[in-house]
CSV table of C-alpha atoms and ligand atoms in Angstrom, one decimal:
chain,number,residue,atom,x,y,z
A,22,MET,CA,226.6,-210.4,-170.6
A,23,SER,CA,229.3,-211.6,-172.4
A,24,LYS,CA,233.1,-211.7,-171.6
A,25,VAL,CA,235.0,-208.3,-172.1
A,26,LYS,CA,238.0,-208.0,-174.1
A,27,ILE,CA,241.1,-206.7,-173.0
A,28,ALA,CA,243.2,-204.7,-175.9
A,29,PRO,CA,247.0,-203.9,-174.3
A,30,SER,CA,247.9,-200.5,-176.1
A,31,LEU,CA,251.3,-201.0,-177.8
A,32,LEU,CA,252.1,-197.4,-177.7
A,33,ALA,CA,252.9,-197.7,-174.0
A,34,ALA,CA,255.0,-200.8,-174.9
A,35,ASP,CA,259.1,-200.6,-174.8
A,36,PHE,CA,260.1,-199.9,-178.3
A,37,GLY,CA,263.7,-200.9,-177.6
A,38,ASN,CA,262.2,-204.3,-176.8
A,39,LEU,CA,258.9,-204.3,-179.0
A,40,GLN,CA,259.3,-208.1,-180.1
A,41,ARG,CA,259.4,-208.9,-176.2
A,42,ASP,CA,256.5,-206.9,-175.4
A,43,ILE,CA,254.3,-208.4,-178.0
A,44,GLU,CA,255.6,-212.0,-177.2
A,45,LEU,CA,254.2,-211.0,-173.7
A,46,VAL,CA,250.9,-209.9,-175.0
A,47,ASN,CA,250.7,-213.2,-176.7
A,48,ARG,CA,251.2,-215.3,-173.7
A,49,SER,CA,248.9,-213.2,-171.7
A,50,ASP,CA,245.4,-213.2,-171.2
A,51,ALA,CA,244.8,-210.4,-173.6
A,52,ASP,CA,242.3,-210.7,-176.6
A,53,TRP,CA,243.7,-208.3,-179.2
A,54,HIS,CA,246.9,-206.5,-180.0
A,55,HIS,CA,245.7,-202.5,-179.6
A,56,ILE,CA,247.7,-200.4,-182.6
A,57,ASP,CA,247.9,-196.7,-182.5
A,58,ILE,CA,248.8,-194.7,-185.9
A,59,MET,CA,249.5,-191.0,-185.4
A,60,ASP,CA,250.3,-188.8,-188.3
A,61,GLY,CA,251.2,-185.6,-186.6
A,62,VAL,CA,248.4,-183.8,-188.3
A,63,PHE,CA,244.8,-185.2,-187.1
A,64,VAL,CA,246.6,-185.7,-183.7
A,65,PRO,CA,249.6,-183.8,-182.2
A,66,ASN,CA,251.9,-186.8,-182.4
A,67,ILE,CA,253.4,-189.4,-184.5
A,68,SER,CA,253.6,-192.7,-183.2
A,69,TYR,CA,255.0,-195.2,-186.1
A,70,GLY,CA,254.3,-196.1,-189.2
A,71,MET,CA,253.9,-199.4,-191.8
A,72,PRO,CA,257.4,-201.0,-191.2
A,73,VAL,CA,256.7,-200.9,-187.3
A,74,VAL,CA,253.1,-202.5,-187.9
A,75,GLU,CA,254.5,-205.2,-190.4
A,76,ALA,CA,257.3,-206.0,-187.4
A,77,ILE,CA,254.6,-206.2,-185.0
A,78,ALA,CA,252.6,-208.3,-187.3
A,79,LYS,CA,255.4,-210.8,-187.7
A,80,HIS,CA,255.4,-211.4,-184.1
A,81,ALA,CA,251.9,-210.9,-182.9
A,82,THR,CA,249.4,-213.7,-182.6
A,83,LYS,CA,246.6,-212.4,-181.7
A,84,PRO,CA,244.1,-210.2,-183.7
A,85,LEU,CA,245.5,-206.8,-184.9
A,86,ASP,CA,243.0,-204.2,-183.3
A,87,VAL,CA,244.3,-201.1,-185.4
A,88,HIS,CA,243.5,-197.3,-184.4
A,89,LEU,CA,244.2,-194.8,-187.3
A,90,MET,CA,244.6,-191.1,-185.9
A,91,ILE,CA,245.2,-189.9,-189.4
A,92,VAL,CA,243.7,-187.8,-191.8
A,93,ASP,CA,241.8,-189.0,-195.1
A,94,PRO,CA,242.5,-192.8,-194.0
A,95,ASP,CA,241.0,-194.0,-197.2
A,96,ARG,CA,244.5,-193.7,-198.8
A,97,TYR,CA,245.7,-196.7,-196.6
A,98,ILE,CA,242.9,-199.1,-196.1
A,99,LYS,CA,244.1,-201.7,-198.6
A,100,THR,CA,247.5,-201.2,-197.0
A,101,PHE,CA,246.5,-201.9,-193.5
A,102,ALA,CA,244.8,-204.8,-195.0
A,103,ASP,CA,247.9,-206.2,-196.5
A,104,LEU,CA,249.7,-205.8,-193.7
A,105,GLY,CA,247.3,-208.5,-191.3
A,106,ALA,CA,244.8,-206.0,-189.7
A,107,THR,CA,241.8,-207.7,-188.1
A,108,ASN,CA,239.9,-204.5,-187.2
A,109,LEU,CA,240.5,-201.2,-188.7
A,110,THR,CA,239.1,-198.0,-187.0
A,111,VAL,CA,239.0,-194.5,-188.5
A,112,HIS,CA,237.9,-191.2,-186.7
A,113,TYR,CA,234.3,-189.8,-187.3
A,114,GLU,CA,235.9,-186.5,-187.5
A,115,ALA,CA,238.6,-187.6,-190.1
A,116,CYS,CA,236.2,-188.8,-192.8
A,117,THR,CA,234.2,-186.7,-195.1
A,118,HIS,CA,232.4,-189.8,-196.6
A,119,LEU,CA,232.2,-191.9,-193.8
A,120,HIS,CA,229.7,-194.5,-195.4
A,121,ARG,CA,232.0,-195.0,-198.1
A,122,THR,CA,235.0,-195.3,-195.9
A,123,ILE,CA,233.2,-198.1,-193.9
A,124,GLN,CA,232.5,-199.8,-197.0
A,125,ALA,CA,235.8,-200.0,-198.1
A,126,ILE,CA,237.1,-201.2,-195.0
A,127,LYS,CA,234.7,-204.1,-195.2
A,128,ASP,CA,235.4,-204.7,-198.4
A,129,ALA,CA,239.0,-205.2,-198.1
A,130,GLY,CA,238.1,-208.0,-195.5
A,131,MET,CA,238.4,-206.2,-192.2
A,132,LYS,CA,236.2,-205.3,-189.3
A,133,ALA,CA,234.8,-201.7,-189.3
A,134,GLY,CA,235.1,-199.5,-186.7
A,135,VAL,CA,234.4,-195.3,-185.7
A,136,ALA,CA,236.2,-193.7,-183.3
A,137,LEU,CA,234.6,-190.7,-181.4
A,138,ASN,CA,236.8,-187.8,-179.7
A,139,PRO,CA,235.5,-187.0,-176.6
A,140,HIS,CA,233.5,-183.9,-177.7
A,141,THR,CA,231.7,-185.7,-180.7
A,142,ASN,CA,228.2,-186.9,-180.2
A,143,VAL,CA,227.2,-190.4,-180.4
A,144,ASN,CA,224.0,-189.7,-182.3
A,145,LEU,CA,226.3,-188.6,-185.6
A,146,LEU,CA,226.5,-192.5,-185.6
A,147,LYS,CA,222.7,-193.2,-185.7
A,148,ASN,CA,223.0,-193.7,-190.0
A,149,VAL,CA,225.9,-195.9,-190.2
A,150,ILE,CA,225.6,-197.7,-187.0
A,151,LYS,CA,224.1,-200.8,-188.6
A,152,ASP,CA,227.0,-201.1,-191.0
A,153,LEU,CA,229.8,-200.9,-187.9
A,154,ASP,CA,231.6,-203.8,-186.3
A,155,LEU,CA,233.0,-201.5,-183.6
A,156,VAL,CA,232.4,-198.1,-182.1
A,157,LEU,CA,235.4,-196.9,-180.4
A,158,ILE,CA,234.8,-194.0,-177.8
A,159,MET,CA,237.9,-191.8,-176.7
A,160,SER,CA,237.8,-191.3,-173.1
A,161,VAL,CA,240.9,-189.3,-173.4
A,162,ASN,CA,241.8,-186.4,-176.5
A,163,PRO,CA,243.6,-188.6,-178.8
A,164,GLY,CA,247.5,-188.3,-179.4
A,165,PHE,CA,249.1,-189.4,-176.4
A,166,GLY,CA,249.0,-192.4,-173.7
A,167,GLY,CA,249.0,-191.8,-170.2
A,168,GLN,CA,246.3,-188.9,-169.9
A,169,SER,CA,243.6,-188.7,-167.4
A,170,PHE,CA,240.2,-190.1,-168.0
A,171,ILE,CA,237.1,-187.9,-169.1
A,172,GLU,CA,234.3,-188.9,-166.5
A,173,ASN,CA,231.8,-188.0,-169.3
A,174,THR,CA,232.6,-191.3,-171.3
A,175,TYR,CA,230.5,-193.4,-169.1
A,176,GLU,CA,227.2,-191.5,-170.3
A,177,LYS,CA,228.4,-191.7,-173.8
A,178,ILE,CA,228.8,-195.7,-173.6
A,179,THR,CA,225.2,-195.9,-172.1
A,180,ASP,CA,224.1,-193.5,-175.2
A,181,ILE,CA,225.6,-195.3,-177.9
A,182,LYS,CA,224.5,-198.8,-176.3
A,183,GLU,CA,220.9,-197.5,-176.6
A,184,ILE,CA,221.3,-196.7,-180.3
A,185,ILE,CA,222.9,-200.1,-180.9
A,186,LYS,CA,219.8,-201.8,-179.5
A,187,MET,CA,217.3,-199.7,-181.0
A,188,THR,CA,218.8,-200.3,-184.3
A,189,GLU,CA,219.7,-203.8,-183.8
A,190,SER,CA,223.3,-203.6,-184.8
A,191,LYS,CA,225.6,-205.7,-184.2
A,192,ALA,CA,228.2,-203.0,-183.2
A,193,ILE,CA,230.3,-203.8,-180.2
A,194,VAL,CA,232.0,-200.8,-178.0
A,195,GLU,CA,235.5,-200.0,-177.2
A,196,VAL,CA,236.9,-197.5,-174.7
A,197,ASP,CA,240.0,-196.1,-175.2
A,198,GLY,CA,242.3,-193.5,-172.8
A,199,GLY,CA,243.0,-193.7,-169.3
A,200,VAL,CA,241.5,-197.4,-168.4
A,201,SER,CA,242.4,-198.7,-165.7
A,202,ALA,CA,241.4,-201.1,-162.7
A,203,LYS,CA,239.9,-198.2,-161.3
A,204,ASN,CA,237.2,-197.6,-164.3
A,205,ALA,CA,237.2,-201.0,-165.4
A,206,LYS,CA,233.9,-202.1,-163.5
A,207,ALA,CA,232.1,-198.8,-164.1
A,208,LEU,CA,232.7,-199.1,-167.6
A,209,ILE,CA,231.4,-202.3,-168.0
A,210,LYS,CA,228.6,-201.8,-166.1
A,211,ALA,CA,227.9,-198.9,-168.5
A,212,GLY,CA,228.0,-201.1,-171.6
A,213,ALA,CA,231.7,-201.4,-172.6
A,214,ASP,CA,232.7,-204.6,-174.2
A,215,VAL,CA,236.5,-203.9,-175.2
A,216,LEU,CA,238.8,-202.3,-172.8
A,217,VAL,CA,241.8,-200.4,-174.4
A,218,ALA,CA,244.7,-199.7,-171.8
A,219,GLY,CA,248.5,-198.6,-172.6
A,220,SER,CA,250.1,-197.3,-169.2
A,221,PHE,CA,248.0,-199.1,-166.7
A,222,ILE,CA,249.4,-202.5,-168.6
A,223,PHE,CA,253.0,-201.4,-169.4
A,224,LYS,CA,254.1,-199.2,-166.9
A,225,SER,CA,253.0,-201.9,-164.3
A,226,GLU,CA,255.7,-203.9,-162.3
A,227,ASP,CA,254.5,-207.0,-164.1
A,228,PRO,CA,252.3,-206.5,-167.2
A,229,GLU,CA,251.5,-209.8,-168.0
A,230,LYS,CA,250.1,-210.4,-164.4
A,231,THR,CA,248.2,-207.3,-164.6
A,232,ILE,CA,246.5,-208.3,-167.6
A,233,LYS,CA,245.5,-211.5,-165.9
A,234,GLU,CA,244.1,-209.4,-162.8
A,235,LEU,CA,242.4,-207.3,-165.2
A,236,LYS,CA,241.1,-210.1,-167.1
A,237,LEU,CA,240.2,-212.2,-164.2
A,238,ALA,CA,237.8,-209.4,-162.7
A,239,THR,CA,236.3,-208.1,-165.9
A,240,ASP,CA,235.4,-211.9,-166.1
A,241,ARG,CA,233.9,-211.6,-162.9
A,242,TRP,CA,232.0,-208.5,-163.6
A,243,SER,CA,230.6,-209.1,-166.5
A,244,ILE,CA,229.3,-212.6,-166.0
A,245,PHE,CA,228.3,-212.5,-162.1
A,246,GLU,CA,228.4,-209.2,-160.6
A,247,LEU,CA,226.6,-206.8,-163.2
B,314,DX5,C1,246.0,-192.3,-177.7
B,314,DX5,C2,245.3,-193.8,-177.7
B,314,DX5,C3,245.4,-194.9,-176.7
B,314,DX5,C4,246.8,-194.9,-175.8
B,314,DX5,C5,245.9,-194.9,-174.6
B,314,DX5,O1,245.3,-191.5,-178.1
B,314,DX5,O2,244.4,-193.9,-178.6
B,314,DX5,O3,245.3,-196.2,-177.2
B,314,DX5,O4,247.6,-195.5,-176.2
B,314,DX5,O5,247.1,-195.2,-173.6
B,314,DX5,P1,246.5,-195.0,-172.2
B,314,DX5,O6,246.0,-196.2,-171.8
B,314,DX5,O7,247.6,-195.0,-171.4
B,314,DX5,O8,245.7,-193.8,-171.6
B,315,ZN,ZN1,244.1,-196.3,-179.1
């Protein structure tokens, strides 16, 4: 099993000290900066928009993992490519012509991801899975940080991994929502390749240390124990 990636979600950072928190992630053992864009329509919350992403990109030294929780994401594919996004993930539930959206993300030079809400069946990705670089399994209902992890997520990860294997897709599986040291081992065992964590990291006493410990533990689990 290859090493699991850690993607701290900046939604839980201190926005009054955003540069400080981005630099903390830069210094840390984390792999990606997870950036949540919410439009107040697809989800009942608004996070931050392009000027903030531009400011994040200016200071971030790791790949930008952008998670769009917005309706009709096609409108902003080029914008996020220009802002320096490495991964662009759209929601299955927000795309009428998902195949076209995925191709447009790749044509714009980014890795293409599709996120699934907790109620969305993983089988719905069967016909596009070979085109995907990433599948994001939501383990809470999108819209807010700090929610409780939904236990059914483990089964969804196992199922999507099976589809990936059967189709020889290169897609990796990311899990987002309520992730902590408590469920990380079981998530990796189920097949998670990337763990997004917001509150668990930024609400801890020493976020850099929390990332270090999570990374050490996930390395141990993914390489030696599972
Ligand atoms: C939720 C977002 C998450 C959020 C996770 O809609 O997609 O990335 O920041 O936060 P925690 O880890 O606090 O559940
Ligand atoms: Zn997210």
